[in-house]
Tab-separated table of C-alpha atoms in Angstrom:
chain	number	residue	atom	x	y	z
E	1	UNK	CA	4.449	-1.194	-53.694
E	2	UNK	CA	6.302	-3.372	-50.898
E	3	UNK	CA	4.434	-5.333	-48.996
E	4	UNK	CA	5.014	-3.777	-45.640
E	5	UNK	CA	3.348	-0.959	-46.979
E	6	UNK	CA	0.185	-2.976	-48.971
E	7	UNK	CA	-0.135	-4.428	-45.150
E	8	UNK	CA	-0.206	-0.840	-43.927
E	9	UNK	CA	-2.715	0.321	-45.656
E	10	UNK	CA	-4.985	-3.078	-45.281
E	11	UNK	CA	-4.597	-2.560	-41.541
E	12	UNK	CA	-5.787	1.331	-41.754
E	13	UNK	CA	-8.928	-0.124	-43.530
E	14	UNK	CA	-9.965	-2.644	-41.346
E	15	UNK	CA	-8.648	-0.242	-38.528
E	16	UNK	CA	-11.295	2.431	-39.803
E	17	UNK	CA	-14.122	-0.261	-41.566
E	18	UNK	CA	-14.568	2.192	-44.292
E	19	UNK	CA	-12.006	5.111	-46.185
E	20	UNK	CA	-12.192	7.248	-48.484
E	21	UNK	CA	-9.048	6.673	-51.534
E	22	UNK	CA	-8.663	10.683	-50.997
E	23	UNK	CA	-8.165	10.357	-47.420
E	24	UNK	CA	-6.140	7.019	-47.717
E	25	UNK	CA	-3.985	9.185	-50.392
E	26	UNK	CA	-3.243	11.443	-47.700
E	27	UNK	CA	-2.556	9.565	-44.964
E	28	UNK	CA	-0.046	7.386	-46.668
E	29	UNK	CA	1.378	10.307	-48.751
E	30	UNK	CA	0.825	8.845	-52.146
E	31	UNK	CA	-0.545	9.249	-55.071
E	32	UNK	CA	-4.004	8.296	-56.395
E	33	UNK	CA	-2.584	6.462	-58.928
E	34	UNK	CA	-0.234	4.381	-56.759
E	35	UNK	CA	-2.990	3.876	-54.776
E	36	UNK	CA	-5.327	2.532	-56.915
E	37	UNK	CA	-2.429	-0.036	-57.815
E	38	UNK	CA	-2.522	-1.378	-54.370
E	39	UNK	CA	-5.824	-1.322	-54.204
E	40	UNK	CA	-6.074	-3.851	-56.908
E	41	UNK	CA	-3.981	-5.943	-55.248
E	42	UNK	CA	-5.979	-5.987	-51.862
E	43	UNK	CA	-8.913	-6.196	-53.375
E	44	UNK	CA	-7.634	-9.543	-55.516
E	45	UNK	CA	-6.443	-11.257	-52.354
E	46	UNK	CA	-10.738	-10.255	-50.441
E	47	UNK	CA	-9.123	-8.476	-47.768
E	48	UNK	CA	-10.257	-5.178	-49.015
E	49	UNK	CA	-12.919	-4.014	-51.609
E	50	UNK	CA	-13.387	-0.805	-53.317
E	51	UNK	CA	-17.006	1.131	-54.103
E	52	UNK	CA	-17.524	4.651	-55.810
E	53	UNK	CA	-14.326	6.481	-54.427
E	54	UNK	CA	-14.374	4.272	-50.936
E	55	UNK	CA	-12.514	1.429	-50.270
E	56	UNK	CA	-13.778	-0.952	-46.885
E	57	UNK	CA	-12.968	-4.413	-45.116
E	58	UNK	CA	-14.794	-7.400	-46.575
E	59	UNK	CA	-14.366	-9.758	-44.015
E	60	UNK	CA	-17.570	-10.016	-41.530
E	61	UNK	CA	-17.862	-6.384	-41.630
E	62	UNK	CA	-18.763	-4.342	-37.860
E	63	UNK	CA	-21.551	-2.090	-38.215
E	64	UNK	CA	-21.369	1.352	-39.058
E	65	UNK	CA	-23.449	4.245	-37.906
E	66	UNK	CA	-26.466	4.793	-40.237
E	67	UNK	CA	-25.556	8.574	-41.032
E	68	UNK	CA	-22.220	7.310	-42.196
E	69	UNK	CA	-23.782	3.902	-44.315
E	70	UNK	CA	-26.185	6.698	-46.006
E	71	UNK	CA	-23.332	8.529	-47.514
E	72	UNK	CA	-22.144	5.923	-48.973
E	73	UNK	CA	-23.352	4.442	-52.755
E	74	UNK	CA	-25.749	6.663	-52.454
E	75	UNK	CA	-26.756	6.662	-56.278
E	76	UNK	CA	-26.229	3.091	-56.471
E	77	UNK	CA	-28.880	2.568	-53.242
E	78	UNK	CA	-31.111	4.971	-55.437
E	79	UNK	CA	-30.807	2.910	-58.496
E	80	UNK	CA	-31.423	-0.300	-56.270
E	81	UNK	CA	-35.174	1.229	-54.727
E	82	UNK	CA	-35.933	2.636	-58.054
E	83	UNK	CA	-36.050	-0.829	-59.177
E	84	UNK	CA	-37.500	-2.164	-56.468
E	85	UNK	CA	-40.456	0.547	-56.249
E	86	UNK	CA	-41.568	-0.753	-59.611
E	87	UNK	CA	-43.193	-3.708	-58.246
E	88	UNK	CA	-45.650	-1.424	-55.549
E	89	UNK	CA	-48.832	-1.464	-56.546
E	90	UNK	CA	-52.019	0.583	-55.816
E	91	UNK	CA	-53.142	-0.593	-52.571
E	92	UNK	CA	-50.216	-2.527	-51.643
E	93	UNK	CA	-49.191	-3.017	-48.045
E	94	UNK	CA	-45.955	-2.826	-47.918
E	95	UNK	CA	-43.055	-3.319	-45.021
E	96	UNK	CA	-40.145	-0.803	-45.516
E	97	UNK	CA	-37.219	-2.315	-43.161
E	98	UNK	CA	-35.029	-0.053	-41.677
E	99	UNK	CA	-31.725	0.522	-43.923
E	100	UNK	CA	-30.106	3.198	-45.644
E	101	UNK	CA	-30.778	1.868	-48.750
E	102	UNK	CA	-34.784	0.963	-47.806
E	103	UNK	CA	-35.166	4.724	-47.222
E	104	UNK	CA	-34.920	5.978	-51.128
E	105	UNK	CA	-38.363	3.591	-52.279
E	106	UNK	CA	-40.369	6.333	-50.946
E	107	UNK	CA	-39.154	8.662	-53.683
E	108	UNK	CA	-40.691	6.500	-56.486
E	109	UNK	CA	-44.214	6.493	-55.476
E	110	UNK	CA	-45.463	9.674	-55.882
E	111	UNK	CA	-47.552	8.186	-59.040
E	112	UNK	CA	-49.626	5.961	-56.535
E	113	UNK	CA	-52.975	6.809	-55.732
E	114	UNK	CA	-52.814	4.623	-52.237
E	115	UNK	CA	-50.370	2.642	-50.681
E	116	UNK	CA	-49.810	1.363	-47.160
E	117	UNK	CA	-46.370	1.155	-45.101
E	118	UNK	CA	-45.344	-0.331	-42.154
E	119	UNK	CA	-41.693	0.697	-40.888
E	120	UNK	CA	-39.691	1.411	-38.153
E	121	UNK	CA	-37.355	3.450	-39.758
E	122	UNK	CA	-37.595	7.100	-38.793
E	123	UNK	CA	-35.889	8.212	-42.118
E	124	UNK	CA	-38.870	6.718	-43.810
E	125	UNK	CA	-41.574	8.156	-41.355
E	126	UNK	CA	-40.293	11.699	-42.214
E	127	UNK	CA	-40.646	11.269	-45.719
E	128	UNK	CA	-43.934	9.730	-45.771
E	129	UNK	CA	-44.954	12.986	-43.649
E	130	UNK	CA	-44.775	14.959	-47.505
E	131	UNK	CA	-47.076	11.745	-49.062
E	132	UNK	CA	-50.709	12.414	-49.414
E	133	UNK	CA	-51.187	8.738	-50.966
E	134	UNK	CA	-48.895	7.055	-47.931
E	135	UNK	CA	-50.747	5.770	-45.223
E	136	UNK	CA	-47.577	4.630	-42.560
E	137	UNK	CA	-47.865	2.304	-39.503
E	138	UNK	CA	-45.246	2.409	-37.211
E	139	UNK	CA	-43.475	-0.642	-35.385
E	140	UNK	CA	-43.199	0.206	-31.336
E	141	UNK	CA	-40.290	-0.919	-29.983
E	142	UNK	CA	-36.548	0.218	-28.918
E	143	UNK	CA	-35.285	3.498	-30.038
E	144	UNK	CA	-31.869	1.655	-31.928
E	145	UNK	CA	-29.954	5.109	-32.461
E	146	UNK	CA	-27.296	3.130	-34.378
E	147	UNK	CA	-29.874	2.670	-37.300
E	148	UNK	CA	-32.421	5.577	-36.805
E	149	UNK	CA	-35.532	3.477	-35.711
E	150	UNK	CA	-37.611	1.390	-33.563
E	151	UNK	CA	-36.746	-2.296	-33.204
E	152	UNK	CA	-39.445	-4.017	-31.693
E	153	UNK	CA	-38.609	-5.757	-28.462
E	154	UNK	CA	-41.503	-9.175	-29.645
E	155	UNK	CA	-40.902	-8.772	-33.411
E	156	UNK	CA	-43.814	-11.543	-34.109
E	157	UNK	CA	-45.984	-10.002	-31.429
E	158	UNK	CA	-45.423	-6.425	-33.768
E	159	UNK	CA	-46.221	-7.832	-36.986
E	160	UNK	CA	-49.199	-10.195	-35.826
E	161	UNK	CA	-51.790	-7.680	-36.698
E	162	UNK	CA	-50.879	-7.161	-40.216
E	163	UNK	CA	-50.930	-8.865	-43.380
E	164	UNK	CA	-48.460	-7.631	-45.642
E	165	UNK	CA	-48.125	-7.931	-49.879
E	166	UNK	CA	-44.939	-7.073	-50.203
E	167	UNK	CA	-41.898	-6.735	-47.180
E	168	UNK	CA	-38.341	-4.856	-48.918
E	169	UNK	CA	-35.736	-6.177	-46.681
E	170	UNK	CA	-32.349	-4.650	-46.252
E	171	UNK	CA	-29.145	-6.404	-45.601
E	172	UNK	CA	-25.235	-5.761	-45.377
E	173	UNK	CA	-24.245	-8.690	-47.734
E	174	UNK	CA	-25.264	-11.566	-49.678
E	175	UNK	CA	-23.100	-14.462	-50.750
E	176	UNK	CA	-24.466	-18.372	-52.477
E	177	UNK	CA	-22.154	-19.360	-49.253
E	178	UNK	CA	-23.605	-18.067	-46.719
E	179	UNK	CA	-26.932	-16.379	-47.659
E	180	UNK	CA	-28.364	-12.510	-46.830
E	181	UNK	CA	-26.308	-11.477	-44.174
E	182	UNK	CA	-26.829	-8.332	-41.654
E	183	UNK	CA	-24.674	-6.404	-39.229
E	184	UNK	CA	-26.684	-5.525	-36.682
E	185	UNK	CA	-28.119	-8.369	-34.303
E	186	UNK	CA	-30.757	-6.084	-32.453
E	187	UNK	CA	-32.370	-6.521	-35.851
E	188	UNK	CA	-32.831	-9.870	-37.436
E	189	UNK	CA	-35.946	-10.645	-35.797
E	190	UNK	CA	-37.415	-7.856	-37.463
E	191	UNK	CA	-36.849	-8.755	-40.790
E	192	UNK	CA	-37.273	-12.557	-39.982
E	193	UNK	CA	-40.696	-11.164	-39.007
E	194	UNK	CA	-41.682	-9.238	-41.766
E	195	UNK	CA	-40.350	-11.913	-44.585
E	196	UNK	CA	-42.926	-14.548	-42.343
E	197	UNK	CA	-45.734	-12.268	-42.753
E	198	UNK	CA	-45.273	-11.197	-46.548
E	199	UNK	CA	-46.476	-12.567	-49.295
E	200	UNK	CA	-43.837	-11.345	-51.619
E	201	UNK	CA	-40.191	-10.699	-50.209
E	202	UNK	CA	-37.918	-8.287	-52.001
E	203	UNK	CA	-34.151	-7.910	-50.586
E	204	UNK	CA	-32.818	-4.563	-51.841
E	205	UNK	CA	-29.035	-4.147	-51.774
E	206	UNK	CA	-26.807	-2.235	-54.082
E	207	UNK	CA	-24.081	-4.045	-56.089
E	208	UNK	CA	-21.304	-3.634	-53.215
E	209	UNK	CA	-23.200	-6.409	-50.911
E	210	UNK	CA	-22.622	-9.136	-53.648
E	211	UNK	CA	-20.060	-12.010	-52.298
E	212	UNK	CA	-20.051	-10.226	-49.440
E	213	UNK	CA	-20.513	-12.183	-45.675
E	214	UNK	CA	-21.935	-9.822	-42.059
E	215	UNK	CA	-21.917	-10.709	-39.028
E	216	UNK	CA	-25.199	-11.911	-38.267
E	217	UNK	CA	-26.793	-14.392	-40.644
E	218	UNK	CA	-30.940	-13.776	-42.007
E	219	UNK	CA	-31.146	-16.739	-44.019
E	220	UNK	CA	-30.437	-18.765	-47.581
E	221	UNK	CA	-30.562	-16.629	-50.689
E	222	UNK	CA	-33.484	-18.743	-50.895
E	223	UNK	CA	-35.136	-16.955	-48.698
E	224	UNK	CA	-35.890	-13.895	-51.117
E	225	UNK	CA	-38.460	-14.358	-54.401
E	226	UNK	CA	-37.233	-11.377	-55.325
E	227	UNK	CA	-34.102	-9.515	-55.260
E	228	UNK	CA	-33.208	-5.651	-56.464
E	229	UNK	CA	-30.257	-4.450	-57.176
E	230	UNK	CA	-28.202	-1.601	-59.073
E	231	UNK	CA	-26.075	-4.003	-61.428
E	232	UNK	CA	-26.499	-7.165	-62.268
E	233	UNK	CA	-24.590	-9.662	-60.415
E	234	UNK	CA	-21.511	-12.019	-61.266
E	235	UNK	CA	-22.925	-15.207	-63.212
E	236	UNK	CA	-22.692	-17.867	-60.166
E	237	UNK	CA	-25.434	-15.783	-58.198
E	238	UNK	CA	-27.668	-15.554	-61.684
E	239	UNK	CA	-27.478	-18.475	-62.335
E	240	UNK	CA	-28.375	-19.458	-59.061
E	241	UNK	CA	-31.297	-16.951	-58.806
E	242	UNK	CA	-32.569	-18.559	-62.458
E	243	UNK	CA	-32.700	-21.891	-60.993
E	244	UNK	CA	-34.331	-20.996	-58.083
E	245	UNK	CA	-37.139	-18.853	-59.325
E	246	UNK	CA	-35.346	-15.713	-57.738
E	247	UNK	CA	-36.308	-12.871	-59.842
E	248	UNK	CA	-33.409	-10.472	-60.546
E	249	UNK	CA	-34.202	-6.789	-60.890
E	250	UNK	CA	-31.272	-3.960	-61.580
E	251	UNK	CA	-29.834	-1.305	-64.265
């Protein structure tokens, strides 16, 4: 493929943040084969990357509406909490952040006799309303409609009252360059917050946020003692994580 065209379609993407190879298929009137070829190239040079069927911009990402992040990876997020949901124990208190890959922990509890959570997230609220052994605490705060829950408006003053075992923090990438990284500035306090109050932290991300970089930094990958994932990540970042007491959890 000529480059005019590889520039084309590299534009569309970071026109659009996030497409689908079917519709990209379409819109350039190729095949998926062809495609895919160009893809590979893109995705060698870290302008573009691809993930289950989807192919999005890797460089400092905007954010995208929570109803269109959840249909994305959604097995992979699932894979990612299952994981993560292993380390909740009876009586835990736990802080669920607000994510659409936080939201799927929920499902892997059920064996629990009692557990406490403390979110924001509305997703997560619902879900808890079908869990006997959940007791939930909600964060006051904002409505933030962009990510389906409350944002508190003094994220220390929120958290103040609690003392928390373990806090499962969300983010939109994670690089050894520059750290856990999130999209949406109206909520890095909060997780700042909740990792300060925890005594275990836990970033869950699925395999697509590796080597990635957001727009809104949370911290070093030192910041995590724990982090869960659906794959295993490339060996820098494990070998990293093993000298650095990071546990790594995934498939």
């Amino acid at each position: 493929m000529n480059e005019q065209k590889l520039k084309r379609i590299e534009d569309y993407v970071e026109e659009h943040d996030n497409v689908s190879m079917t519709a990209l298929c379409n819109e350039f009137n190729i095949s998926m084969s062809t495609l895919r070829r160009a893809v590979t190239v893109l995705c060698e040079r870290g302008t573009i990357n691809k993930s289950y069927g989807c192919v999005y911009t890797t460089s400092k990402r905007k954010f995208m509406p929570f109803h269109l992040r959840a249909s994305l990876n959604t097995e992979a997020k699932k894979e990612a909490c299952r994981y993560a949901a292993q380390l909740i124990q009876e009586n835990d208190i736990i802080y669920l952040d607000s994510g659409s890959t936080t939201c799927y922990i929920l499902d892997y509890v059920s064996h629990l006799k009692n557990i406490t959570v403390i979110t924001g997230n509305i997703d997560i609220i619902i879900k808890a309303l079908a869990l006997d052994n959940v007791t939930v605490f909600v964060l006051p705060g904002l409505l933030n409609k962009k990510n389906n829950s409350f944002t508190p408006t003094n994220a220390k003053e929120a958290f103040a009252p609690y003392n928390i075992t373990k806090a499962f923090i969300a983010a939109s990438g994670m690089s050894l360059a520059n750290g856990f990284s999130h999209s949406d500035p109206m909520e890095r306090e909060t997780k700042l917050a909740a990792t300060q109050k925890s005594e275990t932290i836990c970033f869950v991300l699925d395999d697509s946020k590796f080597g990635h970089t957001s727009l809104i930094s949370l911290g070093p990958v030192t910041l995590a003692n724990i982090i869960c994932s659906n794959k295993k990540p490339d060996a820098a970042i494990e070998q990293y994580c093993n000298e650095h007491n990071i546990m790594l959890k995934y498939s």
